[in-house]
GROMACS .gro file of N, CA and C in nm:
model
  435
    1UNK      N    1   0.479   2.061  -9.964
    1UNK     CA    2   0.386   2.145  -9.892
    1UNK      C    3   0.325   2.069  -9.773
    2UNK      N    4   0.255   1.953  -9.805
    2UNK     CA    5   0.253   1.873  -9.703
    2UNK      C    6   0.352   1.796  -9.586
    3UNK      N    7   0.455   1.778  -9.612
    3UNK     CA    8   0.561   1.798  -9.539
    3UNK      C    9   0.564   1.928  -9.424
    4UNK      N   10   0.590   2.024  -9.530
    4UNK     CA   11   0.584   2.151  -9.416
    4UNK      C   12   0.476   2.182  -9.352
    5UNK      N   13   0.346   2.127  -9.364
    5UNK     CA   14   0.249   2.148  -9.305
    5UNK      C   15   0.244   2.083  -9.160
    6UNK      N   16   0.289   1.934  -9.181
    6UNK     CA   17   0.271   1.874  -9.123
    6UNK      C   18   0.406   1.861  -8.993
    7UNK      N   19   0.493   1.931  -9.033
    7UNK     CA   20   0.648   1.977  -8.934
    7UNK      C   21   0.594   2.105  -8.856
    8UNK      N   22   0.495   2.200  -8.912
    8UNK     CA   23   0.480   2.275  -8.823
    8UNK      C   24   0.339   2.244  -8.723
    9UNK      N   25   0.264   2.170  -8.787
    9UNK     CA   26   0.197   2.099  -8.683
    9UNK      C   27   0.257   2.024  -8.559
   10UNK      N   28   0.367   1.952  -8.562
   10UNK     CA   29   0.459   1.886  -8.477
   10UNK      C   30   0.500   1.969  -8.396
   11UNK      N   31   0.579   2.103  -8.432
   11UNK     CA   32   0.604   2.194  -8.381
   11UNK      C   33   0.495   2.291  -8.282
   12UNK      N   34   0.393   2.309  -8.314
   12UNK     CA   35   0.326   2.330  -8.224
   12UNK      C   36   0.255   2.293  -8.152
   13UNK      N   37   0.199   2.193  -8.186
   13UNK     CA   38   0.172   2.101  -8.085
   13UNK      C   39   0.285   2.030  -7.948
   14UNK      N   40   0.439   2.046  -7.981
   14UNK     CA   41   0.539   2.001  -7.902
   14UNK      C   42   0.562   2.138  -7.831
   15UNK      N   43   0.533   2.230  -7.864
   15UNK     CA   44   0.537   2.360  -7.802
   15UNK      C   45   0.447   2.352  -7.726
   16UNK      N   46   0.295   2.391  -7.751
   16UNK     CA   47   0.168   2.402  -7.684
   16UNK      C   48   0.201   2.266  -7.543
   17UNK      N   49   0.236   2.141  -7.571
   17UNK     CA   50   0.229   2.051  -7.484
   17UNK      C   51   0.361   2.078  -7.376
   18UNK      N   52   0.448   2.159  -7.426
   18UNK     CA   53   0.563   2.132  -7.349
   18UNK      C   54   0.574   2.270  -7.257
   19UNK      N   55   0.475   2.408  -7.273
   19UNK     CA   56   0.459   2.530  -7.214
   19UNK      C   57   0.329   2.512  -7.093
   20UNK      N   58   0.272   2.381  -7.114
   20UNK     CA   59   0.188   2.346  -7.036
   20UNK      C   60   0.219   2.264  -6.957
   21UNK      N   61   0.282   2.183  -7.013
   21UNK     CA   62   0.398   2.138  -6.875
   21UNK      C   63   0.474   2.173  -6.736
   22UNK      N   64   0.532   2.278  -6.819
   22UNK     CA   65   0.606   2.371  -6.741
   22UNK      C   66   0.554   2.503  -6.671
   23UNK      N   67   0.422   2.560  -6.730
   23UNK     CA   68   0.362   2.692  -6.671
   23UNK      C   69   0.369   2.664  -6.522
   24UNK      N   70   0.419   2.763  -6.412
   24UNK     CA   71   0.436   2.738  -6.339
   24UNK      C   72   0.277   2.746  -6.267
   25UNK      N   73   0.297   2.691  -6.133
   25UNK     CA   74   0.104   2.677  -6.068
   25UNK      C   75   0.149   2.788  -5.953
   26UNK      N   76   0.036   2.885  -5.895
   26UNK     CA   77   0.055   2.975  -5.798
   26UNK      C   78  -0.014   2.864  -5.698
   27UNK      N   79   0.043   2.958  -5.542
   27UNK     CA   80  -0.008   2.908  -5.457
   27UNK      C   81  -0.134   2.921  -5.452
   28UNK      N   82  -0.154   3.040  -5.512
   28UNK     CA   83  -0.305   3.150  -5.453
   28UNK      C   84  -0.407   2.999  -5.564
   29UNK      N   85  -0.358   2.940  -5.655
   29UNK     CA   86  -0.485   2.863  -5.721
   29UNK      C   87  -0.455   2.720  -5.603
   30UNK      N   88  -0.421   2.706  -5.571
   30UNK     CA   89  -0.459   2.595  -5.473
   30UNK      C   90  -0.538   2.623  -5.329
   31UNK      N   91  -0.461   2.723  -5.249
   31UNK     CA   92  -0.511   2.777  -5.104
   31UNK      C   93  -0.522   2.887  -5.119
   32UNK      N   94  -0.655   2.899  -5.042
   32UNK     CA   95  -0.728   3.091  -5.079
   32UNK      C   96  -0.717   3.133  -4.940
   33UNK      N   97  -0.628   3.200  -4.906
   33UNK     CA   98  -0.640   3.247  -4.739
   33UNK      C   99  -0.745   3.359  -4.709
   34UNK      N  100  -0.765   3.387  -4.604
   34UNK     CA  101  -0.944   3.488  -4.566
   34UNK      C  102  -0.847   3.589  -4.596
   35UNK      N  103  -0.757   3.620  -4.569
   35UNK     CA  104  -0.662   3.744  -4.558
   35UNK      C  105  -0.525   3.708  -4.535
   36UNK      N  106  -0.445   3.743  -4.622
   36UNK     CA  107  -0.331   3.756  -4.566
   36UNK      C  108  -0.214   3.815  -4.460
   37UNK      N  109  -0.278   3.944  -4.437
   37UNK     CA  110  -0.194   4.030  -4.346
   37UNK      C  111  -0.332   4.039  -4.241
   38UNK      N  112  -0.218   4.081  -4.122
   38UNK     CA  113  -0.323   4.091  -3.989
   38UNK      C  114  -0.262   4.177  -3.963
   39UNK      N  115  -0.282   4.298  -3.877
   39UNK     CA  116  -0.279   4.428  -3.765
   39UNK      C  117  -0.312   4.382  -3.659
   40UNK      N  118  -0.232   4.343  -3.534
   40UNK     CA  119  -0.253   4.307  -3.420
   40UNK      C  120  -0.288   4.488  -3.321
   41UNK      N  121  -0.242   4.548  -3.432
   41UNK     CA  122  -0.250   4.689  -3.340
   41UNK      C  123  -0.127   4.745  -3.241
   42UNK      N  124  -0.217   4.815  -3.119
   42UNK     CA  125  -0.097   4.841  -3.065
   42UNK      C  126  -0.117   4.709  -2.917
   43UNK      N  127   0.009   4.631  -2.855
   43UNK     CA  128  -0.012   4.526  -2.768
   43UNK      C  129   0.089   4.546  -2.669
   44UNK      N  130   0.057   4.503  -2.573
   44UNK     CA  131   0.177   4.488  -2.436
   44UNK      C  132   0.252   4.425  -2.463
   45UNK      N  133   0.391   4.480  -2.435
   45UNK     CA  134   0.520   4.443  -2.397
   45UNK      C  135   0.528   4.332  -2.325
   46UNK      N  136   0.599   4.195  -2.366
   46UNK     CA  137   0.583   4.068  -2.307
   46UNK      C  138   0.433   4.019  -2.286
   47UNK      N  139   0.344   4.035  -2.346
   47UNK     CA  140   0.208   3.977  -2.372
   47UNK      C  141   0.226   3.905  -2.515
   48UNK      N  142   0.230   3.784  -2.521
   48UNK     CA  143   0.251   3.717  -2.667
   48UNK      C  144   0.087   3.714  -2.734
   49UNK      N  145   0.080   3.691  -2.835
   49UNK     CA  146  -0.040   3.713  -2.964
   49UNK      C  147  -0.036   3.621  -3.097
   50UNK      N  148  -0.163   3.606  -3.065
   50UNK     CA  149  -0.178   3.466  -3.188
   50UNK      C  150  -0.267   3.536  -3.278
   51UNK      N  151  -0.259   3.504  -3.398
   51UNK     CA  152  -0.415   3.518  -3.493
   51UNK      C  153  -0.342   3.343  -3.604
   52UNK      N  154  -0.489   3.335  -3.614
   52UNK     CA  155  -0.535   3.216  -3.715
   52UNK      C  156  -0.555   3.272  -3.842
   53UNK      N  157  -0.458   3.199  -3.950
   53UNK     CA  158  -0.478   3.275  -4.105
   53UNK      C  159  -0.567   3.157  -4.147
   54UNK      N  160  -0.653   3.180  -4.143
   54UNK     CA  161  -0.807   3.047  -4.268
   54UNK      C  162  -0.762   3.045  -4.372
   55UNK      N  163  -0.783   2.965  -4.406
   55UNK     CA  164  -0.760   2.893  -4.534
   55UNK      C  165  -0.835   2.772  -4.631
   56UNK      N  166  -0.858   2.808  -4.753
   56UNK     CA  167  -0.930   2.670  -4.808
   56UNK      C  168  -0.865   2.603  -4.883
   57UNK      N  169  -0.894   2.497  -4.914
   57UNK     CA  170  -0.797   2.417  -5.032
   57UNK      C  171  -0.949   2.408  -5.152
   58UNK      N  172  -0.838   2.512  -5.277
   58UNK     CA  173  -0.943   2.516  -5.354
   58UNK      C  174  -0.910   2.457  -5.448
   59UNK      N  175  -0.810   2.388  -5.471
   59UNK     CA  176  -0.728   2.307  -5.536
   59UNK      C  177  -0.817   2.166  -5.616
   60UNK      N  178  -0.785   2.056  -5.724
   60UNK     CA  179  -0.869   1.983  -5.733
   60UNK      C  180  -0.809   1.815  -5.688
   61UNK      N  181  -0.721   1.874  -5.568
   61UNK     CA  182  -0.676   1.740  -5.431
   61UNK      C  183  -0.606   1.792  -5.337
   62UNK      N  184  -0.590   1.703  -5.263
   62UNK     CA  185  -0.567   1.736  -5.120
   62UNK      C  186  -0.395   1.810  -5.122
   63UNK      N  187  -0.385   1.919  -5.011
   63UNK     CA  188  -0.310   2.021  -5.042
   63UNK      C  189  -0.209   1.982  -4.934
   64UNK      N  190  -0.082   1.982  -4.964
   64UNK     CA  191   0.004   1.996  -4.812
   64UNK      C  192   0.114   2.123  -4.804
   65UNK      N  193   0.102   2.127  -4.702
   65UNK     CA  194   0.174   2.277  -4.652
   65UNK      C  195   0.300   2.220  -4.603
   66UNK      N  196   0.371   2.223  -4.643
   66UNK     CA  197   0.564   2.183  -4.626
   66UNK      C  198   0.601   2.237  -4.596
   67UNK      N  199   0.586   2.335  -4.517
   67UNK     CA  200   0.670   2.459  -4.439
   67UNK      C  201   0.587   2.593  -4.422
   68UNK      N  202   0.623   2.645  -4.288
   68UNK     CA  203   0.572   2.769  -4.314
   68UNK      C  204   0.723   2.837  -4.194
   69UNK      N  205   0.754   2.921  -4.258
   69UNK     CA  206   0.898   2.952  -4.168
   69UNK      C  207   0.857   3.127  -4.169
   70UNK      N  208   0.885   3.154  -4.048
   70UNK     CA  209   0.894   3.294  -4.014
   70UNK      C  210   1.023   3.347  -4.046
   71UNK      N  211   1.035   3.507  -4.091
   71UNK     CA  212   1.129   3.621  -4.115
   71UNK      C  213   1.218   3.621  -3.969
   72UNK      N  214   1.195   3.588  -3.850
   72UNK     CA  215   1.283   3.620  -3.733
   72UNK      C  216   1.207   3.543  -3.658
   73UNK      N  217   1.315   3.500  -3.547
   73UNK     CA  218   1.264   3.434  -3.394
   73UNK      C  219   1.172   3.493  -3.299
   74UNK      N  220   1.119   3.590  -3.326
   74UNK     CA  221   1.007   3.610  -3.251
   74UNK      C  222   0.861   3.600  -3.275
   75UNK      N  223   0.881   3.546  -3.428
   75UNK     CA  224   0.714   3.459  -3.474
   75UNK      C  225   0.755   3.324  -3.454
   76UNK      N  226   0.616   3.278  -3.431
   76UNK     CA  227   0.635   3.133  -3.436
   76UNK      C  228   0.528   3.110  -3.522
   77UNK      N  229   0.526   3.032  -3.660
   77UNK     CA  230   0.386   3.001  -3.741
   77UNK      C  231   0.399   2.852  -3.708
   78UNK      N  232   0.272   2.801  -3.626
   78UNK     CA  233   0.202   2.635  -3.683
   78UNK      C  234   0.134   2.632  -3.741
   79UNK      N  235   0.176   2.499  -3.864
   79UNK     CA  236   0.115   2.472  -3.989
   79UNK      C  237   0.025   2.340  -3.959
   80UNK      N  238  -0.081   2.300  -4.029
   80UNK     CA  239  -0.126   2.174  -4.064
   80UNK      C  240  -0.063   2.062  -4.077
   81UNK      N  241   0.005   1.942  -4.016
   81UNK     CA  242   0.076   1.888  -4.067
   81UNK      C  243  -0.009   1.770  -4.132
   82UNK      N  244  -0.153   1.753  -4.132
   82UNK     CA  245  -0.213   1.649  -4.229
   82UNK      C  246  -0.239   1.734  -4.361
   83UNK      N  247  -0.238   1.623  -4.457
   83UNK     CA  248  -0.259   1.686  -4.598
   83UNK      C  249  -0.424   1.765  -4.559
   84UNK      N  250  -0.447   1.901  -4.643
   84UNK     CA  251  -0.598   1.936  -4.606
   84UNK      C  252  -0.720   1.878  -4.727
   85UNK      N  253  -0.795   1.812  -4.752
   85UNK     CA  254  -0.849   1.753  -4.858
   85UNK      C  255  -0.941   1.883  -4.963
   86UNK      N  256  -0.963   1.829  -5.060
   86UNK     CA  257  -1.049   1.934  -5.158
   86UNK      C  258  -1.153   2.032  -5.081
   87UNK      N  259  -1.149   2.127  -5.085
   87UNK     CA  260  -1.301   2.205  -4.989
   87UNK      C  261  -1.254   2.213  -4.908
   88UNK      N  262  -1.166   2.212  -4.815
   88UNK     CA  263  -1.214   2.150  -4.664
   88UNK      C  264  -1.081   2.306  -4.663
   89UNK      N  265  -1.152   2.310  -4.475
   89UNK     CA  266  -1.041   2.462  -4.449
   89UNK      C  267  -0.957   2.392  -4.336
   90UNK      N  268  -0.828   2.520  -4.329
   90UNK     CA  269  -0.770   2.463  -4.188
   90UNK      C  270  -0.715   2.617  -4.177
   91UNK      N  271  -0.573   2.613  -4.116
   91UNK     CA  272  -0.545   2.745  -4.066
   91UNK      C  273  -0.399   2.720  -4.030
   92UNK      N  274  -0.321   2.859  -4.061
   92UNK     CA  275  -0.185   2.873  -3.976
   92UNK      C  276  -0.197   2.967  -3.871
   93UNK      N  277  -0.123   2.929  -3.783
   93UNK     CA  278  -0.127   2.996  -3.670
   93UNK      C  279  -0.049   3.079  -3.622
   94UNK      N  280  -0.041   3.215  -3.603
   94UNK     CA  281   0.106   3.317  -3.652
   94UNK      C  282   0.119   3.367  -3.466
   95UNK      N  283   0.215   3.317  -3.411
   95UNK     CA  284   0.285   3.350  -3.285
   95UNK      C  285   0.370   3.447  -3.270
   96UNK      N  286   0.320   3.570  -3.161
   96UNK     CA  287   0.451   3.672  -3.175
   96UNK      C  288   0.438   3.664  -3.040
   97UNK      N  289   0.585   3.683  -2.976
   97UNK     CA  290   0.611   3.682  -2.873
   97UNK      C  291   0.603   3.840  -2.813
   98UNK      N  292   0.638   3.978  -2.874
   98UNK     CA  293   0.594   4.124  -2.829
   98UNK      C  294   0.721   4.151  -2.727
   99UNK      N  295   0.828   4.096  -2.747
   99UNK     CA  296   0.937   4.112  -2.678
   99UNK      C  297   1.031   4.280  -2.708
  100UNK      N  298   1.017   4.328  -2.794
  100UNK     CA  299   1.092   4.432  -2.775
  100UNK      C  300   0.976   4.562  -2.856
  101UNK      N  301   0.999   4.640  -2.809
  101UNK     CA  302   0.934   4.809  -2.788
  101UNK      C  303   0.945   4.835  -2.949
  102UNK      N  304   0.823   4.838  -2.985
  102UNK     CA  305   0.789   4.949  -3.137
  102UNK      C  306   0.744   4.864  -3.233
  103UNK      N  307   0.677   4.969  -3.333
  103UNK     CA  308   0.632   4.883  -3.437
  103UNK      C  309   0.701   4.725  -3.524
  104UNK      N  310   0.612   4.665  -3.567
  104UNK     CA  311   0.667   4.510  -3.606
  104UNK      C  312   0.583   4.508  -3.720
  105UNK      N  313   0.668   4.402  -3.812
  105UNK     CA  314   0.622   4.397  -3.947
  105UNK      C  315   0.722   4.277  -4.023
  106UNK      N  316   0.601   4.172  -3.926
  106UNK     CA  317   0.673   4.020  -3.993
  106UNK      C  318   0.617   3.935  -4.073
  107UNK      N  319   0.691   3.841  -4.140
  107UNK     CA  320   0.670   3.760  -4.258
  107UNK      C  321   0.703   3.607  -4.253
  108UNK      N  322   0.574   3.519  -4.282
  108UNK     CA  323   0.590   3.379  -4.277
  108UNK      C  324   0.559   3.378  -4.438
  109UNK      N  325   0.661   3.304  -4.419
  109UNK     CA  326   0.611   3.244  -4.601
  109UNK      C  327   0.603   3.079  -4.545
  110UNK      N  328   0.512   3.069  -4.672
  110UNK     CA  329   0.419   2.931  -4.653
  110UNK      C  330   0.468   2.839  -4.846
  111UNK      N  331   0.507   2.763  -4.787
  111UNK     CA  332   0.567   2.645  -4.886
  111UNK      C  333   0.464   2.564  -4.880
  112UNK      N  334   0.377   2.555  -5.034
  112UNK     CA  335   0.271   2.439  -5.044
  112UNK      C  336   0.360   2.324  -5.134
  113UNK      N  337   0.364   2.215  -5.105
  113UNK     CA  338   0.363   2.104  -5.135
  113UNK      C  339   0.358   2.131  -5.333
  114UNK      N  340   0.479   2.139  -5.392
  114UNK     CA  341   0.413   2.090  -5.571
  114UNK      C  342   0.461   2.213  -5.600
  115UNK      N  343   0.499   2.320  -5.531
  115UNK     CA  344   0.484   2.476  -5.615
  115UNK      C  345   0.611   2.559  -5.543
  116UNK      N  346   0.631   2.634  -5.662
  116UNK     CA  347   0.794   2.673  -5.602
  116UNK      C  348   0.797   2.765  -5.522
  117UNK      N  349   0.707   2.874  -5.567
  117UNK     CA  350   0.727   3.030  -5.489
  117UNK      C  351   0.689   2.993  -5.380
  118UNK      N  352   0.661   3.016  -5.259
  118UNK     CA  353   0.607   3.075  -5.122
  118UNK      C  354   0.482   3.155  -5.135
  119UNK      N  355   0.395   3.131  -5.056
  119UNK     CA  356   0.287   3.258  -5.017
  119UNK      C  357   0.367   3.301  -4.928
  120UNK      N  358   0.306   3.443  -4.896
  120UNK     CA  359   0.366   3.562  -4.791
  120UNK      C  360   0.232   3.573  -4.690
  121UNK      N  361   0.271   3.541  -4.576
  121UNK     CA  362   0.145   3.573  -4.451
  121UNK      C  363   0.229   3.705  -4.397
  122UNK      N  364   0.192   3.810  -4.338
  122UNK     CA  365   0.215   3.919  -4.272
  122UNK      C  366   0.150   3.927  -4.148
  123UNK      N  367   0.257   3.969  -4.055
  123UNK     CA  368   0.182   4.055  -3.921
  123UNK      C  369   0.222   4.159  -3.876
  124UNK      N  370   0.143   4.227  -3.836
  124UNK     CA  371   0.241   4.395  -3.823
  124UNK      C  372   0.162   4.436  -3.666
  125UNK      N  373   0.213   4.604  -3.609
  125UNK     CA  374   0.148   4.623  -3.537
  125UNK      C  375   0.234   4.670  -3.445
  126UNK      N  376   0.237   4.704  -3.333
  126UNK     CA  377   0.304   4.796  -3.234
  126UNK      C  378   0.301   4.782  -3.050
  127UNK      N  379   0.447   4.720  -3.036
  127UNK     CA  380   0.451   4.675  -2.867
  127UNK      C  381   0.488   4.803  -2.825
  128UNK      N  382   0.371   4.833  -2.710
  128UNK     CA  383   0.437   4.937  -2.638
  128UNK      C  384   0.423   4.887  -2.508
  129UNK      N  385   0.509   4.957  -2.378
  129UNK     CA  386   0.558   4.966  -2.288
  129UNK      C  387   0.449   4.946  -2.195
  130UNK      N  388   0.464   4.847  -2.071
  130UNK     CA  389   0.364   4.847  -1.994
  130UNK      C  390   0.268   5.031  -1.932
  131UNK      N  391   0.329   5.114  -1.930
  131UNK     CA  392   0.273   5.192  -1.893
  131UNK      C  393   0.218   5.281  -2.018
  132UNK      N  394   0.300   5.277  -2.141
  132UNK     CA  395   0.253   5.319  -2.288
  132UNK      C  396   0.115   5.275  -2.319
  133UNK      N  397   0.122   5.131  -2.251
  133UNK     CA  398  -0.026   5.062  -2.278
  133UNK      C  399  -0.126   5.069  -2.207
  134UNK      N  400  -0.089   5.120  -2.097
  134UNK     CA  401  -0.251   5.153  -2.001
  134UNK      C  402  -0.225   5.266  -2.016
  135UNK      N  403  -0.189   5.348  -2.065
  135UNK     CA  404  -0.195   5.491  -2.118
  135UNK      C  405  -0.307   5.496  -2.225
  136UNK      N  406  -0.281   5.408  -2.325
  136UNK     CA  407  -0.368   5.359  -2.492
  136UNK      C  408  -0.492   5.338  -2.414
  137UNK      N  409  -0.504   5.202  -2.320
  137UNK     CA  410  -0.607   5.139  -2.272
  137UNK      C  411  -0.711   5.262  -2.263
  138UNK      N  412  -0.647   5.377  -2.115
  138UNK     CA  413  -0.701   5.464  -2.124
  138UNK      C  414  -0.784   5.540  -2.210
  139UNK      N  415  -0.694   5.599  -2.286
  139UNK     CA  416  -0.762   5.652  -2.378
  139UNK      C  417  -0.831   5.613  -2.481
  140UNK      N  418  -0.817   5.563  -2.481
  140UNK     CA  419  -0.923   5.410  -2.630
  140UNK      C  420  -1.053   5.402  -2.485
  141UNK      N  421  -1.044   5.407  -2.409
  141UNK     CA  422  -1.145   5.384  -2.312
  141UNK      C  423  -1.256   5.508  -2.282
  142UNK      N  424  -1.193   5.602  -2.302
  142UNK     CA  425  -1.221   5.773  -2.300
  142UNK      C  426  -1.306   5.803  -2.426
  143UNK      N  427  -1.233   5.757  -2.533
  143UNK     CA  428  -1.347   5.751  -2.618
  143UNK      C  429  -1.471   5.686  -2.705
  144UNK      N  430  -1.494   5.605  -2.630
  144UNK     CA  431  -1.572   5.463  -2.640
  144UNK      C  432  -1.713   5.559  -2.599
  145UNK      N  433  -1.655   5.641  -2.481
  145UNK     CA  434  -1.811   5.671  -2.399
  145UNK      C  435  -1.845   5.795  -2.473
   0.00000   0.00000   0.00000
């Protein structure tokens, strides 16, 4: 009896230690972004557009960002390339160039340092045509007053 008591103690304890090992870690428990997705709206045709995704490292050490790669060549994301320390914030920087006519709906995934999946940053939003857009201007202007 003691025998078997003491084999399934082994047993779970080699379980319990070895599922904790392995549980995988999310990004979201290390870096807390202000938001993930941005709406740039509607923007001019060949007018490029930045937004800054914030970020904290809520992690309990310093966090590094190993990649952040955009869905297509017309984002450009810059990442942090110093490690960011406990507390402390920094930011990616999501570049669209607004090169071709109509709605957009792109994706940087962000590779933290230690963790397998990717976060997903989003930008979406709608290039219209130089004259499409002082058309908008207009009227977004019309009803302001």
């Amino acid at each position: 009896m003691k025998k078997l008591l003491l084999a399934l103690s082994v047993i779970f304890v080699s379980v319990t230690g070895f599922a904790q090992a392995t549980a995988p870690q999310s990004a979201e428990n290390v870096v807390k972004f202000k938001e993930l997705v941005h709406d740039f709206g509607k923007i001019k045709q060949g007018v490029p557009v930045t937004y800054n995704f914030a970020f904290t490292n809520v992690g309990t050490k310093p966090v590094v960002i190993e990649a952040a790669t955009a869905s297509c060549g017309c984002t450009t994301p810059v990442k942090p390339e110093a490690p960011v320390a406990k507390s402390k914030a920094d930011k990616i920087t999501a570049g669209f160039n607004a090169a071709a006519l109509g709605p957009f709906n792109k994706t940087i995934a962000v590779k933290v340092a230690g963790i397998d999946a990717p976060l997903e940053l989003r930008i979406t939003g709608e290039v219209l045509s130089e004259v499409d857009y002082a058309k908008y201007q207009k009227e977004k202007g019309n009803k302001s007053k």
